[in-house]
Amino acid sequence: MTIPLSGVPLADHAAVFQALADAGFTDLWTSEVAGTDAFTPLALASAWAPRMRLGTAVAPVFTRGPGLLAMTAAALAEAAPGRFQLGIGASSPVVVGDWNAAEFESPYARSRDMLRFLRAALNGELVDESYETFQIRRFRLERPPADPPALLLAALRPGMLRLAAAEADGVILNWLAASDVPTALAATAAARPGFEVAARIFVCPTDDAAYARTIGRRLIAAYLTVPAYAAFHRWLGRTDILAPMWEAWSAGNRKAAVAAIPDDLVDALVVHGAPDSCRIQVEAYAAAGVTVPVMALLPTPEVDAGGAPAMAKLLTALGR
């Protein structure tokens, strides 16, 4: 499950983690856009959910310096030995440049260089290296983790997917249908045994299909107009389907862009329906090759009306 859950203060998440564990969930994963950072919720979970695996999906490679990212990952790996996985990714020009005042340049090279640096640093090595996108002078972690975390790389298209297969311990996928998974994973065929495949899957567990599709359209318009995601879906073969949305968005007509997204695309990219149906749809990702299907809950009328008891009932239904 993606944490933190919307509408629940971080200070109240001990009960959320217990409910997730009781429902059968095994992993807690975070994202990092403009809500919580990727690490604080996991630091809480390291103490409040001592049996669950933890992961970031993703910590951007541009918004922290290499040394700081290594220190943060090492601290969390020490707090949750053997349970933490570090997922990194390029993020986007908006997150990196507009919101964090950093240069979004050479995302492939920066991701590769950060992956290589983190591998060495988290293994306790002295790093004195000139990478293509940054230089490191005599850095060594004072507290290297006894059990270094697995390193996962967010990837969308063949180049980054091949990099993940060659140098990471796993890949993180996002914004794809279950039917797209084999296409994405064809580029990781050379990965070593035990290669993890995590995928964030947006889940709107409600019988109100019109509501779910309205939420889904807004999300699709917000994400699939980002250049990296647009290129990803062109590669997946959705140019004709998405062209009307892209054209309206480029013209500044946001309302028309949202309206141009067909129902069947929403249904492919956003899991929705009764909780039992949602669980079956998520299982389709696992059947296609995803080893860590990570649900990301979207708001529903039922939970909004029923509050905490409705949320607890929903988690039980999704997890069993």
C-alpha positions as a Python dict, from the first residue, in 0.01 Angstrom:
ca = {
    (1, 'M'): (0, 0, 0),
    (2, 'T'): (112, 353, -71),
    (3, 'I'): (138, 563, 244),
    (4, 'P'): (46, 796, 397),
    (5, 'L'): (-327, 753, 337),
    (6, 'S'): (-504, 1067, 226),
    (7, 'G'): (-693, 1249, 501),
    (8, 'V'): (-517, 1071, 789),
    (9, 'P'): (-257, 1273, 984),
    (10, 'L'): (88, 1114, 1001),
    (11, 'A'): (61, 1104, 1380),
    (12, 'D'): (-243, 875, 1346),
    (13, 'H'): (-82, 625, 1113),
    (14, 'A'): (12, 370, 1377),
    (15, 'A'): (-347, 249, 1363),
    (16, 'V'): (-340, 255, 983),
    (17, 'F'): (-27, 40, 975),
    (18, 'Q'): (-183, -209, 1215),
    (19, 'A'): (-499, -225, 1004),
    (20, 'L'): (-294, -286, 692),
    (21, 'A'): (-92, -561, 861),
    (22, 'D'): (-410, -724, 994),
    (23, 'A'): (-558, -710, 640),
    (24, 'G'): (-263, -900, 499),
    (25, 'F'): (-61, -624, 339),
    (26, 'T'): (314, -690, 349),
    (27, 'D'): (469, -366, 218),
    (28, 'L'): (444, 8, 278),
    (29, 'W'): (570, 232, -2),
    (30, 'T'): (593, 608, -34),
    (31, 'S'): (603, 855, -319),
    (32, 'E'): (746, 1206, -323),
    (33, 'V'): (577, 1483, -520),
    (34, 'A'): (437, 1770, -314),
    (35, 'G'): (288, 1593, -11),
    (36, 'T'): (503, 1419, 247),
    (37, 'D'): (863, 1344, 167),
    (38, 'A'): (948, 984, 85),
    (39, 'F'): (1131, 902, 408),
    (40, 'T'): (942, 1045, 708),
    (41, 'P'): (638, 811, 678),
    (42, 'L'): (876, 515, 648),
    (43, 'A'): (1071, 625, 954),
    (44, 'L'): (745, 610, 1150),
    (45, 'A'): (659, 276, 993),
    (46, 'S'): (998, 133, 1087),
    (47, 'A'): (890, 159, 1450),
    (48, 'W'): (513, 124, 1422),
    (49, 'A'): (503, -161, 1168),
    (50, 'P'): (798, -382, 1266),
    (51, 'R'): (705, -674, 1038),
    (52, 'M'): (637, -486, 714),
    (53, 'R'): (871, -417, 426),
    (54, 'L'): (933, -54, 339),
    (55, 'G'): (1017, 118, 13),
    (56, 'T'): (1041, 450, -168),
    (57, 'A'): (883, 485, -510),
    (58, 'V'): (1050, 712, -568),
    (59, 'A'): (1312, 936, -414),
    (60, 'P'): (1415, 1176, -694),
    (61, 'V'): (1781, 1172, -799),
    (62, 'F'): (1799, 1549, -852),
    (63, 'T'): (1644, 1698, -536),
    (64, 'R'): (1901, 1569, -285),
    (65, 'G'): (2277, 1565, -312),
    (66, 'P'): (2431, 1220, -349),
    (67, 'G'): (2577, 1218, 2),
    (68, 'L'): (2251, 1326, 165),
    (69, 'L'): (2052, 1064, -23),
    (70, 'A'): (2300, 797, 84),
    (71, 'M'): (2286, 910, 449),
    (72, 'T'): (1906, 915, 451),
    (73, 'A'): (1885, 569, 298),
    (74, 'A'): (2148, 434, 536),
    (75, 'A'): (1963, 570, 838),
    (76, 'L'): (1637, 408, 733),
    (77, 'A'): (1814, 81, 653),
    (78, 'E'): (1960, 89, 1005),
    (79, 'A'): (1619, 163, 1157),
    (80, 'A'): (1451, -120, 962),
    (81, 'P'): (1728, -376, 900),
    (82, 'G'): (1654, -607, 611),
    (83, 'R'): (1316, -444, 544),
    (84, 'F'): (1394, -130, 343),
    (85, 'Q'): (1428, -92, -33),
    (86, 'L'): (1542, 234, -191),
    (87, 'G'): (1364, 323, -512),
    (88, 'I'): (1507, 617, -703),
    (89, 'G'): (1398, 791, -1020),
    (90, 'A'): (1442, 1098, -1236),
    (91, 'S'): (1105, 1256, -1138),
    (92, 'S'): (995, 1541, -1367),
    (93, 'P'): (1095, 1894, -1474),
    (94, 'V'): (812, 2041, -1265),
    (95, 'V'): (910, 1864, -942),
    (96, 'V'): (1283, 1911, -993),
    (97, 'G'): (1299, 2252, -1156),
    (98, 'D'): (984, 2446, -1075),
    (99, 'W'): (943, 2321, -718),
    (100, 'N'): (1297, 2241, -604),
    (101, 'A'): (1507, 2494, -798),
    (102, 'A'): (1735, 2225, -940),
    (103, 'E'): (1843, 2163, -1299),
    (104, 'F'): (1660, 1878, -1471),
    (105, 'E'): (1937, 1779, -1712),
    (106, 'S'): (2043, 1438, -1846),
    (107, 'P'): (1793, 1234, -1641),
    (108, 'Y'): (1923, 900, -1772),
    (109, 'A'): (2284, 982, -1688),
    (110, 'R'): (2196, 1129, -1349),
    (111, 'S'): (1993, 819, -1259),
    (112, 'R'): (2275, 589, -1370),
    (113, 'D'): (2538, 788, -1180),
    (114, 'M'): (2329, 806, -863),
    (115, 'L'): (2262, 434, -881),
    (116, 'R'): (2633, 358, -909),
    (117, 'F'): (2726, 602, -631),
    (118, 'L'): (2461, 467, -395),
    (119, 'R'): (2567, 109, -458),
    (120, 'A'): (2923, 188, -352),
    (121, 'A'): (2836, 425, -67),
    (122, 'L'): (2576, 199, 94),
    (123, 'N'): (2824, -87, 82),
    (124, 'G'): (3052, 124, 303),
    (125, 'E'): (3307, 202, 34),
    (126, 'L'): (3514, 520, 12),
    (127, 'V'): (3384, 699, -296),
    (128, 'D'): (3624, 927, -480),
    (129, 'E'): (3487, 941, -830),
    (130, 'S'): (3412, 1169, -1123),
    (131, 'Y'): (3077, 1065, -1265),
    (132, 'E'): (2933, 1219, -1579),
    (133, 'T'): (2682, 1434, -1389),
    (134, 'F'): (2857, 1500, -1057),
    (135, 'Q'): (3185, 1455, -873),
    (136, 'I'): (3235, 1297, -531),
    (137, 'R'): (3549, 1359, -327),
    (138, 'R'): (3640, 1108, -56),
    (139, 'F'): (3293, 1034, 79),
    (140, 'R'): (3238, 745, 314),
    (141, 'L'): (2931, 684, 530),
    (142, 'E'): (3009, 698, 900),
    (143, 'R'): (2725, 451, 965),
    (144, 'P'): (2700, 220, 665),
    (145, 'P'): (2407, -20, 705),
    (146, 'A'): (2493, -374, 804),
    (147, 'D'): (2230, -485, 553),
    (148, 'P'): (2244, -244, 256),
    (149, 'P'): (1905, -182, 98),
    (150, 'A'): (1813, -318, -242),
    (151, 'L'): (1824, -44, -507),
    (152, 'L'): (1531, -13, -747),
    (153, 'L'): (1517, 222, -1043),
    (154, 'A'): (1202, 383, -1180),
    (155, 'A'): (1188, 324, -1554),
    (156, 'L'): (943, 375, -1836),
    (157, 'R'): (1112, 319, -2171),
    (158, 'P'): (1373, 75, -2304),
    (159, 'G'): (1690, 265, -2215),
    (160, 'M'): (1606, 311, -1849),
    (161, 'L'): (1449, -35, -1829),
    (162, 'R'): (1771, -190, -1959),
    (163, 'L'): (1972, 13, -1709),
    (164, 'A'): (1755, -117, -1427),
    (165, 'A'): (1803, -474, -1546),
    (166, 'A'): (2178, -432, -1576),
    (167, 'E'): (2262, -244, -1257),
    (168, 'A'): (1966, -228, -1014),
    (169, 'D'): (1801, -489, -797),
    (170, 'G'): (1462, -412, -939),
    (171, 'V'): (1250, -175, -1144),
    (172, 'I'): (955, 50, -1053),
    (173, 'L'): (676, 90, -1306),
    (174, 'N'): (396, 345, -1299),
    (175, 'W'): (91, 446, -1502),
    (176, 'L'): (48, 133, -1707),
    (177, 'A'): (-223, -124, -1759),
    (178, 'A'): (-178, -487, -1659),
    (179, 'S'): (-170, -568, -2030),
    (180, 'D'): (129, -332, -2071),
    (181, 'V'): (348, -513, -1819),
    (182, 'P'): (491, -774, -2062),
    (183, 'T'): (592, -496, -2304),
    (184, 'A'): (771, -305, -2030),
    (185, 'L'): (944, -614, -1893),
    (186, 'A'): (1068, -736, -2230),
    (187, 'A'): (1349, -482, -2193),
    (188, 'T'): (1450, -630, -1854),
    (189, 'A'): (1488, -988, -1978),
    (190, 'A'): (1860, -984, -1894),
    (191, 'A'): (1798, -905, -1525),
    (192, 'R'): (1951, -1130, -1263),
    (193, 'P'): (1738, -1382, -1069),
    (194, 'G'): (1541, -1221, -787),
    (195, 'F'): (1491, -897, -981),
    (196, 'E'): (1197, -714, -824),
    (197, 'V'): (924, -557, -1034),
    (198, 'A'): (726, -300, -839),
    (199, 'A'): (431, -117, -993),
    (200, 'R'): (221, 159, -845),
    (201, 'I'): (-143, 87, -925),
    (202, 'F'): (-407, 354, -871),
    (203, 'V'): (-713, 202, -704),
    (204, 'C'): (-1052, 369, -660),
    (205, 'P'): (-1264, 108, -475),
    (206, 'T'): (-1618, 227, -544),
    (207, 'D'): (-1918, 94, -733),
    (208, 'D'): (-1977, 448, -862),
    (209, 'A'): (-1808, 410, -1201),
    (210, 'A'): (-1886, 767, -1306),
    (211, 'Y'): (-1713, 900, -995),
    (212, 'A'): (-1409, 674, -1045),
    (213, 'R'): (-1378, 773, -1410),
    (214, 'T'): (-1400, 1141, -1324),
    (215, 'I'): (-1113, 1104, -1076),
    (216, 'G'): (-923, 887, -1324),
    (217, 'R'): (-956, 1137, -1609),
    (218, 'R'): (-818, 1416, -1395),
    (219, 'L'): (-519, 1206, -1295),
    (220, 'I'): (-451, 1087, -1648),
    (221, 'A'): (-462, 1444, -1779),
    (222, 'A'): (-225, 1559, -1506),
    (223, 'Y'): (29, 1278, -1552),
    (224, 'L'): (20, 1169, -1914),
    (225, 'T'): (80, 1523, -2037),
    (226, 'V'): (420, 1516, -1862),
    (227, 'P'): (674, 1458, -2141),
    (228, 'A'): (821, 1136, -1997),
    (229, 'Y'): (481, 976, -1946),
    (230, 'A'): (357, 1097, -2285),
    (231, 'A'): (659, 935, -2451),
    (232, 'F'): (599, 618, -2250),
    (233, 'H'): (244, 585, -2377),
    (234, 'R'): (349, 661, -2733),
    (235, 'W'): (591, 371, -2698),
    (236, 'L'): (310, 154, -2562),
    (237, 'G'): (106, 233, -2874),
    (238, 'R'): (-148, 485, -2743),
    (239, 'T'): (-67, 780, -2969),
    (240, 'D'): (-404, 776, -3147),
    (241, 'I'): (-599, 733, -2824),
    (242, 'L'): (-422, 1014, -2640),
    (243, 'A'): (-366, 1260, -2926),
    (244, 'P'): (-695, 1449, -2868),
    (245, 'M'): (-606, 1498, -2502),
    (246, 'W'): (-254, 1615, -2583),
    (247, 'E'): (-378, 1856, -2850),
    (248, 'A'): (-637, 2012, -2621),
    (249, 'W'): (-387, 2036, -2336),
    (250, 'S'): (-128, 2205, -2559),
    (251, 'A'): (-393, 2455, -2668),
    (252, 'G'): (-459, 2542, -2305),
    (253, 'N'): (-805, 2386, -2298),
    (254, 'R'): (-782, 2173, -1985),
    (255, 'K'): (-1153, 2094, -1976),
    (256, 'A'): (-1149, 1960, -2331),
    (257, 'A'): (-835, 1760, -2257),
    (258, 'V'): (-1001, 1582, -1967),
    (259, 'A'): (-1316, 1520, -2169),
    (260, 'A'): (-1113, 1367, -2454),
    (261, 'I'): (-999, 1071, -2242),
    (262, 'P'): (-1215, 767, -2326),
    (263, 'D'): (-1372, 544, -2063),
    (264, 'D'): (-1184, 234, -2175),
    (265, 'L'): (-848, 406, -2121),
    (266, 'V'): (-949, 509, -1769),
    (267, 'D'): (-1066, 154, -1701),
    (268, 'A'): (-730, 18, -1822),
    (269, 'L'): (-511, 253, -1619),
    (270, 'V'): (-715, 305, -1299),
    (271, 'V'): (-848, 5, -1107),
    (272, 'H'): (-1203, 67, -985),
    (273, 'G'): (-1514, -118, -874),
    (274, 'A'): (-1611, -306, -560),
    (275, 'P'): (-1314, -402, -338),
    (276, 'D'): (-1329, -768, -445),
    (277, 'S'): (-1321, -665, -810),
    (278, 'C'): (-1031, -426, -742),
    (279, 'R'): (-832, -704, -579),
    (280, 'I'): (-884, -929, -882),
    (281, 'Q'): (-774, -648, -1115),
    (282, 'V'): (-459, -590, -908),
    (283, 'E'): (-386, -963, -917),
    (284, 'A'): (-377, -934, -1297),
    (285, 'Y'): (-64, -719, -1262),
    (286, 'A'): (98, -992, -1053),
    (287, 'A'): (3, -1253, -1311),
    (288, 'A'): (168, -1037, -1579),
    (289, 'G'): (501, -1026, -1392),
    (290, 'V'): (477, -761, -1121),
    (291, 'T'): (628, -897, -798),
    (292, 'V'): (535, -598, -580),
    (293, 'P'): (193, -458, -677),
    (294, 'V'): (164, -135, -479),
    (295, 'M'): (-188, -1, -443),
    (296, 'A'): (-235, 374, -428),
    (297, 'L'): (-580, 446, -285),
    (298, 'L'): (-788, 722, -440),
    (299, 'P'): (-1071, 889, -247),
    (300, 'T'): (-1417, 735, -266),
    (301, 'P'): (-1763, 857, -166),
    (302, 'E'): (-1804, 556, 64),
    (303, 'V'): (-1493, 633, 271),
    (304, 'D'): (-1564, 1006, 271),
    (305, 'A'): (-1908, 934, 418),
    (306, 'G'): (-1808, 652, 654),
    (307, 'G'): (-1480, 783, 795),
    (308, 'A'): (-1235, 561, 981),
    (309, 'P'): (-1466, 258, 1020),
    (310, 'A'): (-1531, 256, 645),
    (311, 'M'): (-1160, 282, 576),
    (312, 'A'): (-1082, -10, 807),
    (313, 'K'): (-1349, -223, 638),
    (314, 'L'): (-1214, -127, 295),
    (315, 'L'): (-855, -221, 382),
    (316, 'T'): (-969, -560, 507),
    (317, 'A'): (-1162, -620, 185),
    (318, 'L'): (-870, -516, -36),
    (319, 'G'): (-606, -710, 150),
    (320, 'R'): (-757, -1050, 219),
}
